[in-house]
Coordinates of N, CA, C and O in Angstrom, one line a residue:
X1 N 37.4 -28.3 -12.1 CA 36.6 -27.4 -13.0 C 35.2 -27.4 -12.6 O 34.6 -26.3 -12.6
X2 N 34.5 -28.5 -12.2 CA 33.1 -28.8 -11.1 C 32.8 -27.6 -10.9 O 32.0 -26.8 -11.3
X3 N 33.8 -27.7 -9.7 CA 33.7 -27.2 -8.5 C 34.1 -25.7 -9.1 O 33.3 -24.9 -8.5
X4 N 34.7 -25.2 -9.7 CA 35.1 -23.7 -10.4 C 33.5 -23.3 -10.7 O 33.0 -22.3 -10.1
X5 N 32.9 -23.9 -11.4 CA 31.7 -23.3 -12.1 C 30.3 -23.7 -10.8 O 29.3 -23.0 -10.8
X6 N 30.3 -24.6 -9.9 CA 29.5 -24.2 -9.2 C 29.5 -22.9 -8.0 O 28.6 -22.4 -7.4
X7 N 31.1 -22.6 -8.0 CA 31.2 -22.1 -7.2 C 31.0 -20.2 -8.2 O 31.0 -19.1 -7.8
X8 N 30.9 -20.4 -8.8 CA 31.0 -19.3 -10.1 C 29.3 -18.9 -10.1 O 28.8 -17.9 -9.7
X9 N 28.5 -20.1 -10.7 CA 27.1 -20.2 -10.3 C 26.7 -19.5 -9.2 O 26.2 -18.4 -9.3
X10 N 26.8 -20.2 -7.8 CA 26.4 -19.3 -6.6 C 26.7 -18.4 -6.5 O 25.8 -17.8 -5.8
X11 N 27.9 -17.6 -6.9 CA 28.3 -16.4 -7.0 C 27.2 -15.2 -7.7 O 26.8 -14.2 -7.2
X12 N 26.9 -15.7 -9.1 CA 26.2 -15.6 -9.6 C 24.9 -15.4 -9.4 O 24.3 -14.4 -9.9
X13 N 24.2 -16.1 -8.6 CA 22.8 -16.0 -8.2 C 22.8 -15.3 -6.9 O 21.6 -14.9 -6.6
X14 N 23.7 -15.1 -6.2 CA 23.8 -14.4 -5.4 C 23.9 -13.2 -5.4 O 23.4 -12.5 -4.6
X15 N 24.6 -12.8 -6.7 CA 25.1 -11.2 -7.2 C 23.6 -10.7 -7.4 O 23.3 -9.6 -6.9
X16 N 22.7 -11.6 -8.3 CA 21.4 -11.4 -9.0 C 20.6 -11.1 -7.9 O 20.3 -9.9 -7.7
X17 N 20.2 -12.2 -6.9 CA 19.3 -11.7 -5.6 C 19.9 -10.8 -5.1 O 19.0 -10.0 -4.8
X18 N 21.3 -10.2 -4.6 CA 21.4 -8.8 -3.9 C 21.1 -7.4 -4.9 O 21.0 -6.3 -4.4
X19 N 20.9 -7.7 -6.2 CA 20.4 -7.0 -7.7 C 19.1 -6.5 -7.1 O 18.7 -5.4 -6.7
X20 N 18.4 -7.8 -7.1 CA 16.9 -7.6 -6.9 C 16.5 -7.1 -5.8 O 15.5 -6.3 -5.8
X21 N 17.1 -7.4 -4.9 CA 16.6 -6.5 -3.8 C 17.1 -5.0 -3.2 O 16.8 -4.5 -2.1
X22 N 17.9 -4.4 -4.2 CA 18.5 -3.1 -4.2 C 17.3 -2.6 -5.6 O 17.0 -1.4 -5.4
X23 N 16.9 -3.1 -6.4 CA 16.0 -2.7 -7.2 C 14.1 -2.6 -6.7 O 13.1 -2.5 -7.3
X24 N 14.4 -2.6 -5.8 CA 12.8 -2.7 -5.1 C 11.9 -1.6 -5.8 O 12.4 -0.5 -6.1
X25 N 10.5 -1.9 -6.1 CA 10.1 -0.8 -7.1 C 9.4 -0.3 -5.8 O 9.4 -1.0 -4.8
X26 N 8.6 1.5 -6.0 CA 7.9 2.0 -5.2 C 6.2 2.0 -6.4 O 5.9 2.1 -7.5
X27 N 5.7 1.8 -5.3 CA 4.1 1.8 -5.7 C 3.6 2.8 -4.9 O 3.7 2.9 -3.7
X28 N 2.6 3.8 -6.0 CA 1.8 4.7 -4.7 C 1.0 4.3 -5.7 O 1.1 4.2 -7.0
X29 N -0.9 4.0 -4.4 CA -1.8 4.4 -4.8 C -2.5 5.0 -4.2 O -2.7 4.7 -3.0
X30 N -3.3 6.4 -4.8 CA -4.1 7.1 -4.6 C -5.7 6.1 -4.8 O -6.2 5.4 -5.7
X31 N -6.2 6.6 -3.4 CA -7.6 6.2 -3.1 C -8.6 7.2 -3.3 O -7.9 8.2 -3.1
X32 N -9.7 7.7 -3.5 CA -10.5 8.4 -3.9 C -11.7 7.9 -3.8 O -12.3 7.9 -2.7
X33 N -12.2 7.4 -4.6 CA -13.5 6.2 -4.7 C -14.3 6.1 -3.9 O -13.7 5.4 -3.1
X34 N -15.6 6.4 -3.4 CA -17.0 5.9 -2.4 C -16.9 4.5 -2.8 O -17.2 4.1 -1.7
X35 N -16.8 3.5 -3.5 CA -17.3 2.4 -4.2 C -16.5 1.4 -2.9 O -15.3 1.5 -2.8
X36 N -17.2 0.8 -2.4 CA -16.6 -0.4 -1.3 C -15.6 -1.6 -2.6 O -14.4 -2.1 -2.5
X37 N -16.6 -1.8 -3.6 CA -15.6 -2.8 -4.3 C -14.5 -2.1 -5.1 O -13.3 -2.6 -5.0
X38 N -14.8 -1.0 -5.8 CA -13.4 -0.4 -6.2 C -12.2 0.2 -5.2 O -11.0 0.3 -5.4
X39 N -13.0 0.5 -3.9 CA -11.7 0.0 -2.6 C -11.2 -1.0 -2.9 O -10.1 -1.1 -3.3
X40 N -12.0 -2.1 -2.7 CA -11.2 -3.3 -2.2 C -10.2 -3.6 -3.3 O -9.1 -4.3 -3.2
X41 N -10.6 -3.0 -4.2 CA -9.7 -3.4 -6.2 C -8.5 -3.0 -5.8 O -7.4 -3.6 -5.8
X42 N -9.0 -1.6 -5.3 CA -7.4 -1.0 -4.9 C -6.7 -1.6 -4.0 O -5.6 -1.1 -4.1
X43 N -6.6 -2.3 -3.2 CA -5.9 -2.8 -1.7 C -5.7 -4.2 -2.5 O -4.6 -4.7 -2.3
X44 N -6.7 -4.8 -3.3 CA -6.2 -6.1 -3.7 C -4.8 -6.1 -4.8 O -3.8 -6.9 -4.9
X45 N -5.2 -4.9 -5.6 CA -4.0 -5.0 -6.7 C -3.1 -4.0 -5.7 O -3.1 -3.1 -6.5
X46 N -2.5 -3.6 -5.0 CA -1.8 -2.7 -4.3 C -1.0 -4.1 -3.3 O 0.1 -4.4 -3.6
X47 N -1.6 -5.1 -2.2 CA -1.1 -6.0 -1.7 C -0.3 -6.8 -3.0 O 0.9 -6.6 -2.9
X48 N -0.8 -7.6 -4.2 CA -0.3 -7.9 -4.9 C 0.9 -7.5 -5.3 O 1.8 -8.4 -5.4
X49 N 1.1 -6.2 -5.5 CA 2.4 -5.5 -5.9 C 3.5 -5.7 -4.6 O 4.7 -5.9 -4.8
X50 N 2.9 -5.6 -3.3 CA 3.7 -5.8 -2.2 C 3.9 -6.9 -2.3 O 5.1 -7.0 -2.3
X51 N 3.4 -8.4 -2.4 CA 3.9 -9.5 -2.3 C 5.1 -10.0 -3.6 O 5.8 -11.0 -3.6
X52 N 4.9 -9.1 -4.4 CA 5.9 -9.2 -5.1 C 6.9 -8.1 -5.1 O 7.4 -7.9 -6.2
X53 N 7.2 -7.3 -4.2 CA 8.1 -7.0 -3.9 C 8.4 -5.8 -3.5 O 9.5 -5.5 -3.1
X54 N 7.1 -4.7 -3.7 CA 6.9 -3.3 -4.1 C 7.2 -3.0 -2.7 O 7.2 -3.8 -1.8
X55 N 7.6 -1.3 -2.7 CA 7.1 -0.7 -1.1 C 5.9 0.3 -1.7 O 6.0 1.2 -2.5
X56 N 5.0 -0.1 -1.0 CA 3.0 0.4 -1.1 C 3.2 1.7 -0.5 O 3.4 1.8 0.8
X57 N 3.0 3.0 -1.3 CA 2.5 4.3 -0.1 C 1.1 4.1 -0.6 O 0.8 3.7 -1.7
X58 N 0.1 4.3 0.3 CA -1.4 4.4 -0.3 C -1.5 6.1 0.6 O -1.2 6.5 1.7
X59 N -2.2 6.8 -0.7 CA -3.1 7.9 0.2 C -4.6 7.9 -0.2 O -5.1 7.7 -1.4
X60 N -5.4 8.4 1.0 CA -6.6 8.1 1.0 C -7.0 9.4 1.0 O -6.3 10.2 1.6
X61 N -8.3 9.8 0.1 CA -8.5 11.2 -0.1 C -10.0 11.2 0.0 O -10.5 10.1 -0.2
X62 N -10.6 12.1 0.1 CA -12.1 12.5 0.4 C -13.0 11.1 0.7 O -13.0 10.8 1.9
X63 N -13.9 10.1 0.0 CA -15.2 9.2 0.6 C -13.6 8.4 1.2 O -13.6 8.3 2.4
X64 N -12.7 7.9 0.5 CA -12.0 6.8 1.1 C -11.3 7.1 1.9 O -10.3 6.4 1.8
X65 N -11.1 8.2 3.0 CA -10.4 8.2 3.5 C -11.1 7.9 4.8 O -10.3 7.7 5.8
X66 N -12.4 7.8 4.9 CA -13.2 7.0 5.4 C -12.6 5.7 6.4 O -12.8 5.4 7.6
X67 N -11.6 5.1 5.3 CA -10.8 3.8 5.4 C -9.8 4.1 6.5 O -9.4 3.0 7.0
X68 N -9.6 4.9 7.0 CA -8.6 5.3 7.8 C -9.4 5.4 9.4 O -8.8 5.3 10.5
X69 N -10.3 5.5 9.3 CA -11.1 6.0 10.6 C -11.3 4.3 11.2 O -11.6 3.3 10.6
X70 N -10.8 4.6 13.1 CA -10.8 4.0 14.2 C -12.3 3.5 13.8 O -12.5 2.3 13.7
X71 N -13.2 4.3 13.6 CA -14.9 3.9 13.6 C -15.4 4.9 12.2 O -15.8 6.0 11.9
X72 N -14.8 3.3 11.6 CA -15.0 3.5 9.8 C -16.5 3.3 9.7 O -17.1 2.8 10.6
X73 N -17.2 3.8 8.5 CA -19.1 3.0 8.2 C -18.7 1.5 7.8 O -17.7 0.8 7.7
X74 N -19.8 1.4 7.5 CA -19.8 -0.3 7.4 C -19.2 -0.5 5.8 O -18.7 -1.5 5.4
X75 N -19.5 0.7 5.1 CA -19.1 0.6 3.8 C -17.6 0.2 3.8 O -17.4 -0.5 2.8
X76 N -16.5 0.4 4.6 CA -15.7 0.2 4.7 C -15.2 -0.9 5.5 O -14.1 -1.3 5.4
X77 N -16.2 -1.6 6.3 CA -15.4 -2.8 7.2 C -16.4 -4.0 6.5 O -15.9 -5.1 6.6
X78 N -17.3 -3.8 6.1 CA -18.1 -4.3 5.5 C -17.2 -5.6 4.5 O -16.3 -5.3 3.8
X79 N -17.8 -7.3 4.7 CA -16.8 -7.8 3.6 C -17.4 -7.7 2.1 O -18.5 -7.3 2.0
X80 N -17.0 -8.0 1.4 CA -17.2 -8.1 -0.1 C -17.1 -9.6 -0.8 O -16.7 -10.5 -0.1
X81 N -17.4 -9.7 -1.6 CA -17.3 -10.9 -2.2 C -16.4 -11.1 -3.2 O -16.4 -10.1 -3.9
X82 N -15.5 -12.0 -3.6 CA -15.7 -13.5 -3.3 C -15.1 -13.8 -1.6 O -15.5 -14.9 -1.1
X83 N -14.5 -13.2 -1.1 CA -13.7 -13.6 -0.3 C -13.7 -13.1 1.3 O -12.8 -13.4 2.1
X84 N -14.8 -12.4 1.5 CA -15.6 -11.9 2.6 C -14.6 -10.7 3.1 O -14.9 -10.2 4.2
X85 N -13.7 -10.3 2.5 CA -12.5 -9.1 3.1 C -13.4 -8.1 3.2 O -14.6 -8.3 3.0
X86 N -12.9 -6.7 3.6 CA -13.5 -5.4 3.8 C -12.1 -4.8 3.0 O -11.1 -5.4 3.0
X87 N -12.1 -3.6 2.5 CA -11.5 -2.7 2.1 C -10.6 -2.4 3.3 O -9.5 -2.9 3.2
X88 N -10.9 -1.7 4.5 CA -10.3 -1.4 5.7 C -9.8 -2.9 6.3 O -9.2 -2.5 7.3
X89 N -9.6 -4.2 6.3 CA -9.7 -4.9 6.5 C -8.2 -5.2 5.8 O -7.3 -5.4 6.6
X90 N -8.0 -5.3 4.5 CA -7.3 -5.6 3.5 C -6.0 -4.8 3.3 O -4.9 -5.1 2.8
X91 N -6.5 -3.3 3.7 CA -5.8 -2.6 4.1 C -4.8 -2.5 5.2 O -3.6 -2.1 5.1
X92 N -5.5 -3.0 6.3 CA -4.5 -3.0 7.9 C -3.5 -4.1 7.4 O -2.4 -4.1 7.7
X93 N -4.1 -5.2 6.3 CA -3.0 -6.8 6.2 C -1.8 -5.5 5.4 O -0.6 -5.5 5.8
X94 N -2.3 -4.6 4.5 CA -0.8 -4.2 4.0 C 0.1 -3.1 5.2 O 1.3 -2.7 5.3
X95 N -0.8 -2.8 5.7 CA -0.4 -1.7 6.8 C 1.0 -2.8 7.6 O 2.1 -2.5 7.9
X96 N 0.4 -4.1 7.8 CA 1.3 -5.0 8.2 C 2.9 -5.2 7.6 O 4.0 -5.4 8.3
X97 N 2.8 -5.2 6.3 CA 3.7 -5.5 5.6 C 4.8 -4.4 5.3 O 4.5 -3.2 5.0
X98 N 6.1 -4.8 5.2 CA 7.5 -3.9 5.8 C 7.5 -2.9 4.4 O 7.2 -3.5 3.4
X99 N 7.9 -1.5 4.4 CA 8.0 -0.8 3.2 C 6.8 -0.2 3.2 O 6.8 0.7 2.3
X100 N 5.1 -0.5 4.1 CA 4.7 -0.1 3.8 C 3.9 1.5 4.0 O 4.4 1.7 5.2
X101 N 3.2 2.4 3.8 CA 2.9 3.5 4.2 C 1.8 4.0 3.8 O 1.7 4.4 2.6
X102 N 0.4 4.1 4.7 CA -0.8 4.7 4.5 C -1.0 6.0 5.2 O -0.7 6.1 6.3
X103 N -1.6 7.1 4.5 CA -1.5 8.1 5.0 C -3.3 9.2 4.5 O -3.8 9.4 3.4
X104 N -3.4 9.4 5.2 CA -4.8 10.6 4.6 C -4.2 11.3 3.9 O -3.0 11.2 3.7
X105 N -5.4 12.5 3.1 CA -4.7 13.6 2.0 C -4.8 14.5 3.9 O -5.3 14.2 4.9
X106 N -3.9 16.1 3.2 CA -4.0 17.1 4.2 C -5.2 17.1 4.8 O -5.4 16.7 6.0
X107 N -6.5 17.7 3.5 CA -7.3 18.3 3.8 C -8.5 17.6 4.2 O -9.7 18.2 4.3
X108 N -8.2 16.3 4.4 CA -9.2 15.1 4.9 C -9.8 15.6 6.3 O -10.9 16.0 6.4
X109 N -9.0 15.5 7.2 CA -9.2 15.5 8.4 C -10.0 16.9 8.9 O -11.0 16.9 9.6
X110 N -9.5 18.3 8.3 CA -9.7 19.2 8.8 C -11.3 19.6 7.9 O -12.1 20.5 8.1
X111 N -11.3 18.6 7.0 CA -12.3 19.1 6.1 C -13.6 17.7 7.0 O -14.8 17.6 6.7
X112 N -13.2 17.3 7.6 CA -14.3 16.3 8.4 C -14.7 17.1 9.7 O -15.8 17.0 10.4
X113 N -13.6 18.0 10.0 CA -13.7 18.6 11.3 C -13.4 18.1 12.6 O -14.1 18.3 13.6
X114 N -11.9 17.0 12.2 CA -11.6 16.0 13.2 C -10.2 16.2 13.4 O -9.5 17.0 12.7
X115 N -9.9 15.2 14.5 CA -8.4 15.9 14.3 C -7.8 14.2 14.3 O -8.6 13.2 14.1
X116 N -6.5 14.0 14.5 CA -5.9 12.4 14.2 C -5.8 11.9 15.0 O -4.9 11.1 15.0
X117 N -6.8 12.0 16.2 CA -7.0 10.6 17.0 C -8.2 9.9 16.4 O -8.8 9.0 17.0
X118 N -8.6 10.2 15.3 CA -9.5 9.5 15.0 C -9.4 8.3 13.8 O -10.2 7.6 13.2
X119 N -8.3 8.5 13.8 CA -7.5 7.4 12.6 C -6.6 6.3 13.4 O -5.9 6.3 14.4
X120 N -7.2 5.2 12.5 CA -6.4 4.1 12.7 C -4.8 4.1 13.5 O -4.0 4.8 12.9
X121 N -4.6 3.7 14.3 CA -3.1 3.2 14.8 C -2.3 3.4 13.1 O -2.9 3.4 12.1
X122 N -0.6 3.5 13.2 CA 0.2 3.4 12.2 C -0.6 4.0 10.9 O -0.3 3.4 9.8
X123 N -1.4 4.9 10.9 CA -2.2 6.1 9.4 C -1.5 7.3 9.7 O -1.7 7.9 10.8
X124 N -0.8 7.7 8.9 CA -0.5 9.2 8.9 C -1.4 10.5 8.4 O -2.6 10.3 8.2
X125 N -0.9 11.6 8.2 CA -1.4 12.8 7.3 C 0.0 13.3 6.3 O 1.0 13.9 6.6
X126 N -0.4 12.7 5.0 CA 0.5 13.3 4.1 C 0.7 14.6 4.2 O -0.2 15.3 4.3
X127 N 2.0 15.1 4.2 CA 2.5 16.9 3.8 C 2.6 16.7 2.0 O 3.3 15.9 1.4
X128 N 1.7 17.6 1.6 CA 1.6 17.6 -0.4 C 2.9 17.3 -0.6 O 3.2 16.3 -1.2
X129 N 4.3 18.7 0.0 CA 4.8 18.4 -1.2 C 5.7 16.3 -0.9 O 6.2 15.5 -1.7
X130 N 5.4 16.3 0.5 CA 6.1 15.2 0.5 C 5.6 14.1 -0.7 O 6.3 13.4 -1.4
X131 N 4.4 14.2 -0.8 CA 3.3 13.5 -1.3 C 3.6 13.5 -2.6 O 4.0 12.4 -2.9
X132 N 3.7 14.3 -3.4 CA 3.9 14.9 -4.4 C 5.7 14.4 -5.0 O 6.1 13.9 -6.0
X133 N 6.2 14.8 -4.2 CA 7.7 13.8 -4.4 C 7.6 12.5 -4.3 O 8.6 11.8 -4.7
X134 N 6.5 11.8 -3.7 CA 6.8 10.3 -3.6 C 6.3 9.7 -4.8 O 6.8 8.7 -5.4
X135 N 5.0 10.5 -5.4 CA 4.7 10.0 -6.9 C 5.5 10.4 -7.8 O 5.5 9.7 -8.8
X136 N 6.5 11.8 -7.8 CA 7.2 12.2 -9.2 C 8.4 10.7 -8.9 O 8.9 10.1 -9.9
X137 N 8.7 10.2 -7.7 CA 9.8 9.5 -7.9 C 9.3 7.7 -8.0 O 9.9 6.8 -8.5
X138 N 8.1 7.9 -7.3 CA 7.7 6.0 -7.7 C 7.7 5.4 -9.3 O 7.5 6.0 -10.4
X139 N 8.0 4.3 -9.1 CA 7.9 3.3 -10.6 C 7.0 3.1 -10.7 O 6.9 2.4 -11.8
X140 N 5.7 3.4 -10.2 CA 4.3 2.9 -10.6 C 3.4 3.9 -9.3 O 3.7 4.0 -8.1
X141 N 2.2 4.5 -10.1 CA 1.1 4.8 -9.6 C -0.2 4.3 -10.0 O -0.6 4.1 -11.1
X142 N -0.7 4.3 -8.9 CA -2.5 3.9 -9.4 C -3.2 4.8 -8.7 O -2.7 5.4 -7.8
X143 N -4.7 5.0 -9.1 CA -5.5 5.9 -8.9 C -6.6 5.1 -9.2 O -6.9 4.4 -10.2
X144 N -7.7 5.6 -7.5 CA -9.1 5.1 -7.8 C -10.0 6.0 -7.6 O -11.2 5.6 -7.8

């Protein structure tokens, strides 16, 4: 009988972890913001969600998209305090992490009058309505 219920148990917690990981939530956050520290807010609470389990789209739109550029201002690589990170810095750690997806808005690029070699390695350019479908369908959005 032991042996019935541990074997019942494993079963169990196994059923639960393949649960949890078929339930993966989507997080999009929208970036916006000039503010170096309310960047970094956003990338810090956005990693958080990923280390607990989220898949992160971030799109970066007009001062923050800034964040995206090969040869960002310093506003952006710049560290902050407490922990000397940079917004762009903080960023590339989630760009690292599996599930996840950073992208400019459309009219970023063409409204700077650049074209996308000037963005980071692995940065896209959102298509709206793609855009637009990934927040009607995520479990959670944030906006900065």
């Amino acid at each position: 009988m032991k042996r019935f219920l541990t074997a019942l148990a494993l079963t169990a917690m196994t059923a639960a972890n393949a649960a949890s990981a078929d339930e993966q939530k989507d997080l999009v956050t929208i970036l916006t913001a000039p503010e170096p520290q309310t960047q970094l807010m956003s990338m810090v609470l956005t990693m958080q969600a990923v280390q607990q389990g989220a898949a992160a789209h971030i799109l970066l739109c007009g001062p923050a998209g800034d964040l995206a550029l090969k040869d960002a201002p310093e506003s952006a690589t710049a560290g902050q305090p407490p922990k000397n990170m940079s917004p762009q810095g903080l960023m590339q750690m989630i760009m690292k992490q599996p599930g996840t997806k950073v992208e400019v808005c459309a009219i970023y690029l063409p409204g700077k009058g650049v074209g996308p070699d000037v963005l980071l390695d692995g940065i896209g350019i959102a298509k709206p309505g793609e855009m637009a479908k990934a927040v009607l369908e995520a479990d959670a959005s944030m906006s900065f």
